[in-house]
mmCIF file of C-alpha atoms in Angstrom:
data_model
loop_
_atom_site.group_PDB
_atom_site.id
_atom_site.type_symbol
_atom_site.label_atom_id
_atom_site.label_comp_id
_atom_site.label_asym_id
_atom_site.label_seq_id
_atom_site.Cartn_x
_atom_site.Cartn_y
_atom_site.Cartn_z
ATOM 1 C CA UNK L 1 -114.707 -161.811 -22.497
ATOM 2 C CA UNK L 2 -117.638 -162.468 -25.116
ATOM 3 C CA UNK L 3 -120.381 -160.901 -26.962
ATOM 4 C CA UNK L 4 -124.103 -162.866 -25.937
ATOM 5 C CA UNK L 5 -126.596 -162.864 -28.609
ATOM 6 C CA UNK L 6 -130.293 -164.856 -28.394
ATOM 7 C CA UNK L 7 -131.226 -165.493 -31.900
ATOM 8 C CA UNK L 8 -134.965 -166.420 -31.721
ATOM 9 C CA UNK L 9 -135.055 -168.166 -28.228
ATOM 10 C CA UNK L 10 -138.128 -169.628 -27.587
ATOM 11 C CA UNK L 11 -139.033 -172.427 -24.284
ATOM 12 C CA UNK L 12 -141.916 -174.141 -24.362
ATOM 13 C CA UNK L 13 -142.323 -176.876 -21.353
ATOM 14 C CA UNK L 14 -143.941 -180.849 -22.550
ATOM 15 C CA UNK L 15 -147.376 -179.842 -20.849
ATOM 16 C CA UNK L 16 -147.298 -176.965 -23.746
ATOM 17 C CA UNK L 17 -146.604 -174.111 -21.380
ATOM 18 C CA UNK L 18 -144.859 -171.401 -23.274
ATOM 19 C CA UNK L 19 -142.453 -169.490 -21.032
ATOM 20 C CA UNK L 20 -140.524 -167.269 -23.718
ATOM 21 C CA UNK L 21 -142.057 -166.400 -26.653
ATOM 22 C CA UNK L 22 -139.351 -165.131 -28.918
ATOM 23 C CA UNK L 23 -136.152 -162.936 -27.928
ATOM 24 C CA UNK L 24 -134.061 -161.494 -30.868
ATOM 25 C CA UNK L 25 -130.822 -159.313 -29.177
ATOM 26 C CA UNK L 26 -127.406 -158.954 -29.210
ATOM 27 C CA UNK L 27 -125.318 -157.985 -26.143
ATOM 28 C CA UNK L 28 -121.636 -156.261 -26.911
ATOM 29 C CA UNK L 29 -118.800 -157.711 -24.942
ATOM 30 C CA UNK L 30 -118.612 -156.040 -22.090
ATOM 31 C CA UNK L 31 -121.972 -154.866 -21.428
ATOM 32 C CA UNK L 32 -124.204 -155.024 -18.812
ATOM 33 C CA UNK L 33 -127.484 -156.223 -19.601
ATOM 34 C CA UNK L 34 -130.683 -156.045 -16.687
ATOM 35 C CA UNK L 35 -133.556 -158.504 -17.117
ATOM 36 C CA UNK L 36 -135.995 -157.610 -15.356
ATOM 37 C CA UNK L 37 -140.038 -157.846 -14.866
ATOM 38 C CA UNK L 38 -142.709 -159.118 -12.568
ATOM 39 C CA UNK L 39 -142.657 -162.841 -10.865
ATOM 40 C CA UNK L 40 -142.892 -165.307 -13.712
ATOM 41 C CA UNK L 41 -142.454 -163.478 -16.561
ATOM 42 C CA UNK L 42 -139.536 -165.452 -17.967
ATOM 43 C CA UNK L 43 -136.559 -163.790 -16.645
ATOM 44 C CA UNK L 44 -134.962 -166.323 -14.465
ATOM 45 C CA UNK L 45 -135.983 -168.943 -17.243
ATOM 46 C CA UNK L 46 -134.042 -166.724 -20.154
ATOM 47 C CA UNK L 47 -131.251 -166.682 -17.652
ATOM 48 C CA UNK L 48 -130.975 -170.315 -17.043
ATOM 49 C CA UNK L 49 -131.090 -171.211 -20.468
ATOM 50 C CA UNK L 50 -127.967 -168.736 -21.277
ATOM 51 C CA UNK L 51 -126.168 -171.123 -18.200
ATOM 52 C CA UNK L 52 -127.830 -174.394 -19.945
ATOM 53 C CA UNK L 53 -129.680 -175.191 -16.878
ATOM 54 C CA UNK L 54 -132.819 -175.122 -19.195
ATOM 55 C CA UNK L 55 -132.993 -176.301 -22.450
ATOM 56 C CA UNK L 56 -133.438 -173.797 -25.630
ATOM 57 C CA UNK L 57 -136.870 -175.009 -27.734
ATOM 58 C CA UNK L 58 -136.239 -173.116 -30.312
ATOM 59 C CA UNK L 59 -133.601 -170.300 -31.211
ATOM 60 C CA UNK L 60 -130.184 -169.985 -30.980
ATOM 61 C CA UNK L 61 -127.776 -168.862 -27.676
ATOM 62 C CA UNK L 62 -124.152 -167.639 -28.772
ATOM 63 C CA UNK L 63 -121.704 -166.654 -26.538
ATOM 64 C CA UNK L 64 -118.608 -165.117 -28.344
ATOM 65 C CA UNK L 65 -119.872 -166.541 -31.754
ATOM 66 C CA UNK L 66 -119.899 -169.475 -30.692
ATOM 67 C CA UNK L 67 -123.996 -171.492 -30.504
ATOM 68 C CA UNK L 68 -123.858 -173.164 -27.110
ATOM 69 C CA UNK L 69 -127.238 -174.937 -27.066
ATOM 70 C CA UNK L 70 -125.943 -178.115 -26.991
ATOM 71 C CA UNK L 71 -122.911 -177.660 -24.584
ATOM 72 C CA UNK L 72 -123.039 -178.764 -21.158
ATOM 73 C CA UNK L 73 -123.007 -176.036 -18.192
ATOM 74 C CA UNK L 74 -119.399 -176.710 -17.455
ATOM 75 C CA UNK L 75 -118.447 -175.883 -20.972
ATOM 76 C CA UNK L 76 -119.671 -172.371 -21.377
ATOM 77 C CA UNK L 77 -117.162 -170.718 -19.607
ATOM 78 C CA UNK L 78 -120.089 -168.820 -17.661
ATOM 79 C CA UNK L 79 -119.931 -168.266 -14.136
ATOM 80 C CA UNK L 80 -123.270 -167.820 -11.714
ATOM 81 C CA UNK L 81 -124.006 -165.785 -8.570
ATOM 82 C CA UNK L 82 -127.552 -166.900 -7.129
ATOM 83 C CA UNK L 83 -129.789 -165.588 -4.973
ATOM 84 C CA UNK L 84 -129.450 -167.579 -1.639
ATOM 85 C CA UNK L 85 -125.560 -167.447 -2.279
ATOM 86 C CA UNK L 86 -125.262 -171.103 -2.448
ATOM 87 C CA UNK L 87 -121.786 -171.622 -0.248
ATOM 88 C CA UNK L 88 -120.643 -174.476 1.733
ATOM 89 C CA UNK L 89 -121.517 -173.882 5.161
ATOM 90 C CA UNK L 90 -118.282 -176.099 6.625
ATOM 91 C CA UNK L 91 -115.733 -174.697 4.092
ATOM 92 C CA UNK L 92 -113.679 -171.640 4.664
ATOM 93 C CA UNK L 93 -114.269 -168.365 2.366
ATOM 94 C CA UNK L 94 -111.320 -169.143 0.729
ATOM 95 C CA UNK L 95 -112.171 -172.984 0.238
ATOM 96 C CA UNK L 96 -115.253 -171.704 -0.729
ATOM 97 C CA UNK L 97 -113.647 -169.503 -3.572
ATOM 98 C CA UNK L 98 -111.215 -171.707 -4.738
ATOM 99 C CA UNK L 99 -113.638 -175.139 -4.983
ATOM 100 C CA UNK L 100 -114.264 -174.872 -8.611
ATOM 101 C CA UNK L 101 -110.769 -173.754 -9.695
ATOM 102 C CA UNK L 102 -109.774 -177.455 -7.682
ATOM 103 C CA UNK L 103 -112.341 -179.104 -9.959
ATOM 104 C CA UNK L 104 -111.152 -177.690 -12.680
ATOM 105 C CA UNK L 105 -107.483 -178.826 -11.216
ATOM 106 C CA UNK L 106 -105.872 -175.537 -11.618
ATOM 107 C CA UNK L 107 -102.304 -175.192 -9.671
ATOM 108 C CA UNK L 108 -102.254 -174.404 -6.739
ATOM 109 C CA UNK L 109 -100.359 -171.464 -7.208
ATOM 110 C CA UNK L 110 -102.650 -169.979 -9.493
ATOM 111 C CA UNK L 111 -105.469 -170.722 -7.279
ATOM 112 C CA UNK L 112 -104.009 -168.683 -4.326
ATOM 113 C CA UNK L 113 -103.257 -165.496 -6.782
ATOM 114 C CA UNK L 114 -106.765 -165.709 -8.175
ATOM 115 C CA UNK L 115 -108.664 -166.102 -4.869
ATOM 116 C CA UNK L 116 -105.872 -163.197 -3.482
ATOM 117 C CA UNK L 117 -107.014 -160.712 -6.024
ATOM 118 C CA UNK L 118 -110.619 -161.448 -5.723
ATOM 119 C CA UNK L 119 -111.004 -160.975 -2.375
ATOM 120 C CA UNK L 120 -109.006 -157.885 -2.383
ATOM 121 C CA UNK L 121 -110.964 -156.242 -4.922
ATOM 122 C CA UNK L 122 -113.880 -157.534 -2.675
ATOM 123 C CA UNK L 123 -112.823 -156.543 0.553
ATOM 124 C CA UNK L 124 -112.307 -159.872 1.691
ATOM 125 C CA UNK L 125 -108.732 -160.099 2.550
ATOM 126 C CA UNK L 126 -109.088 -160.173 6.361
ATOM 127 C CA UNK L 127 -111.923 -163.028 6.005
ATOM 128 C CA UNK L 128 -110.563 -165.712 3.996
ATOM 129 C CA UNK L 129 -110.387 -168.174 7.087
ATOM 130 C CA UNK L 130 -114.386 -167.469 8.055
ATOM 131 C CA UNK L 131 -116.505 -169.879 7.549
ATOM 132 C CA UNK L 132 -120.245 -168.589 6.070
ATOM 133 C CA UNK L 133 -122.051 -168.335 9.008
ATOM 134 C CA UNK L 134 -119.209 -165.971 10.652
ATOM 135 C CA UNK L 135 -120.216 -163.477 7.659
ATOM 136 C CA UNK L 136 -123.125 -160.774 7.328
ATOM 137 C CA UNK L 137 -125.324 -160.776 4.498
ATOM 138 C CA UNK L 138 -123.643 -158.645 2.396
ATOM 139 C CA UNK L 139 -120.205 -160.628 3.146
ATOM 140 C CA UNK L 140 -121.561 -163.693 2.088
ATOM 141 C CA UNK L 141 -122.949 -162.195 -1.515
ATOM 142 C CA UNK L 142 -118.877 -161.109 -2.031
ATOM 143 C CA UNK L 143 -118.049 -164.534 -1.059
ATOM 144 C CA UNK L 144 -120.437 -165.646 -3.857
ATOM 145 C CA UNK L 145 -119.185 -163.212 -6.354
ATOM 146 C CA UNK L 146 -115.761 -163.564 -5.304
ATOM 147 C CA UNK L 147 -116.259 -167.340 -6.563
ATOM 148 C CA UNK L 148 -117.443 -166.201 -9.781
ATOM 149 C CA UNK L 149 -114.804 -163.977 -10.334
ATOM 150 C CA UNK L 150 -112.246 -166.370 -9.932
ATOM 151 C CA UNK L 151 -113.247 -168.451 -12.824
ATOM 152 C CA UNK L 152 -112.141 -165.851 -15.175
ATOM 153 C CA UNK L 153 -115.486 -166.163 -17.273
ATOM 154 C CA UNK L 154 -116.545 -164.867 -20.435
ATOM 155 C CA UNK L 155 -119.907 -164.233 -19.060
ATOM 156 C CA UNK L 156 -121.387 -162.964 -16.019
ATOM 157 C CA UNK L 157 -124.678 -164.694 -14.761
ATOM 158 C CA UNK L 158 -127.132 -162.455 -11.858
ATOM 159 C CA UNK L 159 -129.698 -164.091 -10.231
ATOM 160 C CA UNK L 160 -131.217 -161.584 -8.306
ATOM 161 C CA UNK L 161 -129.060 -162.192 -6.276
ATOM 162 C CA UNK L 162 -129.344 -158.841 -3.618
ATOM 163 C CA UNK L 163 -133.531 -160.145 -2.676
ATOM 164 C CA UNK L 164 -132.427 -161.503 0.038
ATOM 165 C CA UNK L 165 -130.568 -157.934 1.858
ATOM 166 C CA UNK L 166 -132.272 -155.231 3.756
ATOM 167 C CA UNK L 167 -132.617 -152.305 1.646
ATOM 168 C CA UNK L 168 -129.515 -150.003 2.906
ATOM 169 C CA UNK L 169 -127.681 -153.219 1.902
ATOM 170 C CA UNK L 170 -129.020 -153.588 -1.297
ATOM 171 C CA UNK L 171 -127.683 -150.057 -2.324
ATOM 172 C CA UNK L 172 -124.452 -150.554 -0.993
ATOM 173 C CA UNK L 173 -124.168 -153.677 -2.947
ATOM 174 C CA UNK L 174 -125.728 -152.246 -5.840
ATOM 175 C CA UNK L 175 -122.850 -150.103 -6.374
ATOM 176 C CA UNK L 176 -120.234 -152.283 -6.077
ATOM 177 C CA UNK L 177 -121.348 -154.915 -8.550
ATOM 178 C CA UNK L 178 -122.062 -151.715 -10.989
ATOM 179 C CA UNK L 179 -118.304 -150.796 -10.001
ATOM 180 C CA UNK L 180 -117.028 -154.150 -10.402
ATOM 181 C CA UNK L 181 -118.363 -155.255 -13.528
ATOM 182 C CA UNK L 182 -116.478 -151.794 -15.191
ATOM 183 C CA UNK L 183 -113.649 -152.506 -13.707
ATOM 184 C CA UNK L 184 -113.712 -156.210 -14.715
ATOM 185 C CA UNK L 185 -114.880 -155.292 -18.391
ATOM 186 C CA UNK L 186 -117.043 -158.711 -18.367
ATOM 187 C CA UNK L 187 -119.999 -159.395 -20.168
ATOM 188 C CA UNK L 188 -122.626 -159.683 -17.470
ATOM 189 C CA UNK L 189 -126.514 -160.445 -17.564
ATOM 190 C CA UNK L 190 -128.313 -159.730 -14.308
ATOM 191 C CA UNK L 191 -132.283 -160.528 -13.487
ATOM 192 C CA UNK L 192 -133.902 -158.546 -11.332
ATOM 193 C CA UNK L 193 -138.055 -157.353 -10.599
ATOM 194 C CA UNK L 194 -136.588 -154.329 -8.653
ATOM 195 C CA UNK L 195 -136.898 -151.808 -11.382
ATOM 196 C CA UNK L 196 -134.474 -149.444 -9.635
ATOM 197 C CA UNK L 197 -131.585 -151.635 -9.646
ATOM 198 C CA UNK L 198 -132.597 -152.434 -13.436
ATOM 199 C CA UNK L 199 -132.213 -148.509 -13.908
ATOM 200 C CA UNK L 200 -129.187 -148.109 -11.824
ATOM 201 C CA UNK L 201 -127.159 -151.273 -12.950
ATOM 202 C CA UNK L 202 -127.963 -151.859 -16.602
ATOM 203 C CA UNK L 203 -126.213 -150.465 -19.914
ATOM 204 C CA UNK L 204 -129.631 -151.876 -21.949
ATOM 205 C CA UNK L 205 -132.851 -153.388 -20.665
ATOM 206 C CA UNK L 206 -134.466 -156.317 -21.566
ATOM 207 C CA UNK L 207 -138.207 -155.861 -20.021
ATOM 208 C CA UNK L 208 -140.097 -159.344 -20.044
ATOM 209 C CA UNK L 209 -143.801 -159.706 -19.563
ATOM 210 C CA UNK L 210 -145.649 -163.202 -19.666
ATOM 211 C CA UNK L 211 -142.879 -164.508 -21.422
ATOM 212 C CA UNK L 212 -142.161 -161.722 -24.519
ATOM 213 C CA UNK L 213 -139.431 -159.208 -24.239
ATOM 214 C CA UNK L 214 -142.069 -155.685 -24.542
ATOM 215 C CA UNK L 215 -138.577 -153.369 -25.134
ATOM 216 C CA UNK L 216 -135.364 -153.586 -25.264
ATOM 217 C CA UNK L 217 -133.204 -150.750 -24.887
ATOM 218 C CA UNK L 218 -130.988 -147.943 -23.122
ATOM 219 C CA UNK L 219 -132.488 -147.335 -19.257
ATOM 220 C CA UNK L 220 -133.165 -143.744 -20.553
ATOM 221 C CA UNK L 221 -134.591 -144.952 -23.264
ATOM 222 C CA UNK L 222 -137.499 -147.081 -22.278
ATOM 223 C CA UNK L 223 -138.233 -144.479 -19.811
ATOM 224 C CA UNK L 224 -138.388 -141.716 -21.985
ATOM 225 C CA UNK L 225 -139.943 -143.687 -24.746
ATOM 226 C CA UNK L 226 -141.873 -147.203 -23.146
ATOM 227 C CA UNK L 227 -143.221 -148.898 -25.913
ATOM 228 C CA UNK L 228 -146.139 -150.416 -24.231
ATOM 229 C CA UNK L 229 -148.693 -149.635 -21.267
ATOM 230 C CA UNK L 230 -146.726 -152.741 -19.424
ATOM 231 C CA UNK L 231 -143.457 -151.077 -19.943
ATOM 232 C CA UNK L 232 -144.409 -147.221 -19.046
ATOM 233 C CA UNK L 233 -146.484 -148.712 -15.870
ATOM 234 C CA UNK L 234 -143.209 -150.838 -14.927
ATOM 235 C CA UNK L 235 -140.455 -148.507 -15.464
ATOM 236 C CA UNK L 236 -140.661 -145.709 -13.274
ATOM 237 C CA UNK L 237 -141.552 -144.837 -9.373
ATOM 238 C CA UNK L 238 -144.345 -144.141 -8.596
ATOM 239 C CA UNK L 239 -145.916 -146.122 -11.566
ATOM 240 C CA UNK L 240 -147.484 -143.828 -14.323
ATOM 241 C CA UNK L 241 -150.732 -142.337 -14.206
ATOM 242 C CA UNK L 242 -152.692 -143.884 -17.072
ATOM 243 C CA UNK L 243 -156.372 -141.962 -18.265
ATOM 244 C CA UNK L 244 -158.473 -143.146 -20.297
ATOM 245 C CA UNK L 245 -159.676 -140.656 -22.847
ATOM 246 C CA UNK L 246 -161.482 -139.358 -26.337
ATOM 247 C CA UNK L 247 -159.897 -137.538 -28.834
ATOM 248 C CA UNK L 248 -161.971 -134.188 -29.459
ATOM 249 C CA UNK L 249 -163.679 -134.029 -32.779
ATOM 250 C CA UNK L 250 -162.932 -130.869 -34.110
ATOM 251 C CA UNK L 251 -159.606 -130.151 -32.675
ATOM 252 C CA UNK L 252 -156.521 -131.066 -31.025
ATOM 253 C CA UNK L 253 -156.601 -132.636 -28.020
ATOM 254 C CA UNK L 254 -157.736 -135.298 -25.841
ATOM 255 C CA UNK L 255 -161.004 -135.322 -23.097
ATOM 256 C CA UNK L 256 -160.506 -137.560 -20.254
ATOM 257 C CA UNK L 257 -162.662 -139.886 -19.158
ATOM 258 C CA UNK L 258 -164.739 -139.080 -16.058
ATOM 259 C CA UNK L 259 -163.588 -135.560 -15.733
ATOM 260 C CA UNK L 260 -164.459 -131.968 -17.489
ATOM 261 C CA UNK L 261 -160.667 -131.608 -17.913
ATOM 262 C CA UNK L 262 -159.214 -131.759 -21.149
ATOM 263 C CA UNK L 263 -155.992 -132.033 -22.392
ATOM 264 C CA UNK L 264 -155.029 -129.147 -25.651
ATOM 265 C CA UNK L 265 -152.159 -131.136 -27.059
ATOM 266 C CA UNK L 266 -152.662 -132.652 -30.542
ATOM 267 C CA UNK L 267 -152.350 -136.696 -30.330
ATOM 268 C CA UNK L 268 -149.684 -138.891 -32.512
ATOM 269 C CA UNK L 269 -150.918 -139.225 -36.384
ATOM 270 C CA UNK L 270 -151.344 -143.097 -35.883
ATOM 271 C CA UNK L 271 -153.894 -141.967 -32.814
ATOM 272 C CA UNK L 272 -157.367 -144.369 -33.568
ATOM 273 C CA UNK L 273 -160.395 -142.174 -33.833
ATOM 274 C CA UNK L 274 -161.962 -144.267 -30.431
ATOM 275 C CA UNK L 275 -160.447 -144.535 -26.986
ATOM 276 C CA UNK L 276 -156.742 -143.332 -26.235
ATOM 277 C CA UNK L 277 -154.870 -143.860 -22.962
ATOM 278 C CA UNK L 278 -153.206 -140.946 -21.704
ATOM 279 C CA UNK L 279 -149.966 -141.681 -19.823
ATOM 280 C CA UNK L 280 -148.424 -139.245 -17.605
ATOM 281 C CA UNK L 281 -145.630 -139.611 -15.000
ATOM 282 C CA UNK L 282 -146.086 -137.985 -11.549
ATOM 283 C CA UNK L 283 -143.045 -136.231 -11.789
ATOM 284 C CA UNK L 284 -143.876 -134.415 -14.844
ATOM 285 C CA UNK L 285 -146.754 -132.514 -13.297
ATOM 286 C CA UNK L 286 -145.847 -129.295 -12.101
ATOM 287 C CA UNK L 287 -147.793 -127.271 -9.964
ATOM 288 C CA UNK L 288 -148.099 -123.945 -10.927
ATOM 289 C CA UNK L 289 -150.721 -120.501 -10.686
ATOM 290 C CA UNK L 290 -154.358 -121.020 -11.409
ATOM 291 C CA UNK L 291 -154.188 -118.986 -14.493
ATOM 292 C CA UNK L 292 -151.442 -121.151 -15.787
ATOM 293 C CA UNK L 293 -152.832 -124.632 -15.044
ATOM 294 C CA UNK L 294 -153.427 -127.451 -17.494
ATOM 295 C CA UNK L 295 -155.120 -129.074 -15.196
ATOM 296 C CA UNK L 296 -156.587 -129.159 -11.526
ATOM 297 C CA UNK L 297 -156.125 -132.161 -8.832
ATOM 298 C CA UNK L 298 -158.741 -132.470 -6.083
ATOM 299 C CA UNK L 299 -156.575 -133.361 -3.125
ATOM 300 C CA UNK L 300 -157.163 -136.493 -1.262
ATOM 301 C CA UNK L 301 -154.156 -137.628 0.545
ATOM 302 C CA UNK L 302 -150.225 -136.703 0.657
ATOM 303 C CA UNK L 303 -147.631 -138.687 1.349
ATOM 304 C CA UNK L 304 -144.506 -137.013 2.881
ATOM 305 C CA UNK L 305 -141.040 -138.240 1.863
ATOM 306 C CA UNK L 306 -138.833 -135.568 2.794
ATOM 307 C CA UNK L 307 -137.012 -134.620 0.108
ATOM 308 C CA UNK L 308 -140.098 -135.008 -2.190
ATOM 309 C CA UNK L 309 -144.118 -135.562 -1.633
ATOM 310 C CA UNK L 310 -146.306 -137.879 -3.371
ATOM 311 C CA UNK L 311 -149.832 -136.520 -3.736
ATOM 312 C CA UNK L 312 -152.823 -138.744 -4.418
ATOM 313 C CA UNK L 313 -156.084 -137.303 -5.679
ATOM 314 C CA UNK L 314 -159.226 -137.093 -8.570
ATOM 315 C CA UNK L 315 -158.567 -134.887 -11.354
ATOM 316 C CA UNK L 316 -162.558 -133.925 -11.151
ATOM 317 C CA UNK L 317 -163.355 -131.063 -8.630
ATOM 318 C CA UNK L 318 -166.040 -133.456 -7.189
ATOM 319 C CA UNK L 319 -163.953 -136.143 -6.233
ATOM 320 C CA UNK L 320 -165.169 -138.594 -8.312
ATOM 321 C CA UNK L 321 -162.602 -138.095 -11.222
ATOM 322 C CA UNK L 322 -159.640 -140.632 -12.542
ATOM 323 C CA UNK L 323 -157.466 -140.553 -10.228
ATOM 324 C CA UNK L 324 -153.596 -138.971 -10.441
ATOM 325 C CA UNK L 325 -150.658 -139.201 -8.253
ATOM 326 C CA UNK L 326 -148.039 -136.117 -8.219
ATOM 327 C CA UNK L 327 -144.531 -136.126 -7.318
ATOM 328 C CA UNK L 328 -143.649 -132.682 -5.978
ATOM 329 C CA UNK L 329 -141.031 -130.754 -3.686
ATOM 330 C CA UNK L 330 -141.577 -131.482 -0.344
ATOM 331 C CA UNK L 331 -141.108 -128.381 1.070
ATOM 332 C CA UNK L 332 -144.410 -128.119 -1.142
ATOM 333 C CA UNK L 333 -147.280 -127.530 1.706
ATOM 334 C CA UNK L 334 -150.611 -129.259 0.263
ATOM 335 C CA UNK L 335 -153.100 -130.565 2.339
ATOM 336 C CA UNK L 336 -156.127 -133.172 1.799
ATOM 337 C CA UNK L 337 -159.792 -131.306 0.753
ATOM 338 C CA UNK L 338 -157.374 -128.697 -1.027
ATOM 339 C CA UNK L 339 -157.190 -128.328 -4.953
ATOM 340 C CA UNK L 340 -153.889 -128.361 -6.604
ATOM 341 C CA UNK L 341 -153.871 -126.697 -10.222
ATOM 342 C CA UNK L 342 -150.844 -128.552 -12.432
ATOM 343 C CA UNK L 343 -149.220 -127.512 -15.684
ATOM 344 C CA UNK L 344 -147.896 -130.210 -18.206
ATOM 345 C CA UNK L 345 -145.677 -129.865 -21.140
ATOM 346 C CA UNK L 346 -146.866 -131.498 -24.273
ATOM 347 C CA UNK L 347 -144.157 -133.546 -24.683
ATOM 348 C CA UNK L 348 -144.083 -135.507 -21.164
ATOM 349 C CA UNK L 349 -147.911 -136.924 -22.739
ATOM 350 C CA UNK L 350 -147.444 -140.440 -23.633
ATOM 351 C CA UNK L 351 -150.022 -141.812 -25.702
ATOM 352 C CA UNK L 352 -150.880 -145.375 -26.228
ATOM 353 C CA UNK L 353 -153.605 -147.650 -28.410
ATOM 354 C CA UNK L 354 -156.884 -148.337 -25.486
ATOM 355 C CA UNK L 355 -157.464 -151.803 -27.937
ATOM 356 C CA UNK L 356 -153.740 -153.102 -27.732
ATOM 357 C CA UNK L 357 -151.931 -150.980 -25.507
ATOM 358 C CA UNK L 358 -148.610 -150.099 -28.661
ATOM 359 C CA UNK L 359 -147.121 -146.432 -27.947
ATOM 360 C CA UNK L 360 -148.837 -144.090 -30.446
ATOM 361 C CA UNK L 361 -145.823 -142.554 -32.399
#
């Protein structure tokens, strides 16, 4: 097992395309580390160029200490699981599993109690003579892992690799690569744009947008505190409501834009004296009594989960207002054309710079 750090990693493609603008982190051995943003931010490219399937431009990669820029795939002593699983279709699970330990021209002995103990911590014991297409989904991702596994590697390597299973799947698999990699102990980086398996899976975040890495942190961490509108509006579900608004004059507090409603809670010292926006999650509005309302919500639709409700409407009373999105209990009855009045502790406001969208602190 090894440490990873990135040590000013930069890629920038011949036509002049940057497609990583600068990552500076170290990852403890151990660790597992989620990567994760929208399609083409530079995740899968930062991941590739840990596995040397993309050249570093500029920066550093060390794995265990040791720079690796210049070694070949094979020499990293990383293993891969991919998205579309990438098995041979006429090989047997356990051919399948052992076919890079044969390249590598382990014994055979050692092959057989390597492939044994992977596919019994993967539930594959019963399978081993299967080829692919004889396996589910979810089978064929073990068989994928499984492969890894075998190698021994310092380093884990995720490429999304649960997109393609239905979402029941996804869960189930979700928590057994979390209780794998513990019970491994391996170093493992794993990209993802499913923000709930980045919050589920990861030990620290690394969230990339158009190429820079916006935070870097603990899960609870860049929830609690997102350093940037990107980050707050990415991390979380349903997204954050964001309002634009004007600090008031003469006083603490904030006025939102397009409503009468204003918010009494002072803003952050570094606040500008011109437009703030107002971040505030939907599960941190509470409804409450009239008398003890920080604001009001014109109701225009809810959305019935069950366990919970989402409900969409203008914070205005004519309609017309920014709009907000609430998660309450669902045994919460609310209907549309109704008004909802909402209390909000001071410290679930976020705050963040209208000009270049930094957290206020």
């Amino acid at each position: 097992m090894a440490g990873l750090e990135f040590i000013g990693v930069r890629k920038t493609y011949p036509n002049g395309f940057r497609a990583i603008h600068g990552v500076d982190t170290s990852v403890a051995d151990g660790a597992f580390i989620v990567i994760v943003g929208p399609s083409g931010c530079g995740k899968s490219t930062l991941l590739r160029m840990v596995a040397g399937l993309e050249t570093v431009t500029e920066g550093e990669i060390r794995i265990g200490g040791r720079p690796v820029n210049a070694l070949e795939p094979a020499d990293r002593n990383i293993a891969m699981v991919f998205q579309n699983y990438a098995l041979y279709p006429h090989m047997s699970v356990f051919d399948n599993m052992a076919y890079g330990l044969r390249n590598r021209r382990t014994p055979r002995d050692e092959i057989e109690r390597r492939v044994a103990d992977a596919s019994r911590i993967l539930q594959l014991d019963g399978m081993l003579d299967r080829r692919p297409s004889q396996l589910s989904g979810g089978q064929r991702q073990r068989v994928a892992m499984g492969r890894a596994i075998v190698r021994e590697p310092e380093v884990f390597l995720f490429d999304e690799p649960l997109s393609n299973l239905d979402a029941k799947l996804r869960v189930q698999m979700r928590l057994e690569i979390k209780r794998l990699q513990r019970d491994l102990g391996t170093t493992s980086l794993y990209v993802t744009h499913d923000q709930v398996e980045a919050m589920t899976l990861a030990d620290r975040l690394i969230v990339m947008n158009a190429g820079v890495a916006e935070q870097i942190g603990s899960p609870l961490d860049v929830y609690a505190e997102p350093a940037t509108v990107f980050v707050a509006g990415f991390i979380g579900s349903p997204a954050m409501n964001f309002l634009a608004g004007t600090p008031v004059p003469d006083g603490p507090g904030v006025v939102l834009d397009g409503s009468a409603q204003a918010l009494p809670f002072p803003l952050p010292s570094s606040a500008p004296r011109g437009k703030v926006t107002v971040g505030i999650r939907p599960e941190h509005l509470e409804p409450v009594s009239r008398d003890a309302a920080t604001l009001e919500l014109a109701v225009d639709l809810v959305e019935a989960l069950g366990a919970d409700s989402l409900v969409h409407g203008q914070l205005a009373g004519d309609g017309q207002g920014p709009a907000v999105t609430v998660r309450v209990d669902g045994a919460l009855r609310v209907a549309a054309g109704e008004t909802l009045p909402l209390a909000l502790a001071p410290e679930r406001v976020h705050f963040f710079d209208a000009g270049n969208g930094r957290r206020l602190v």
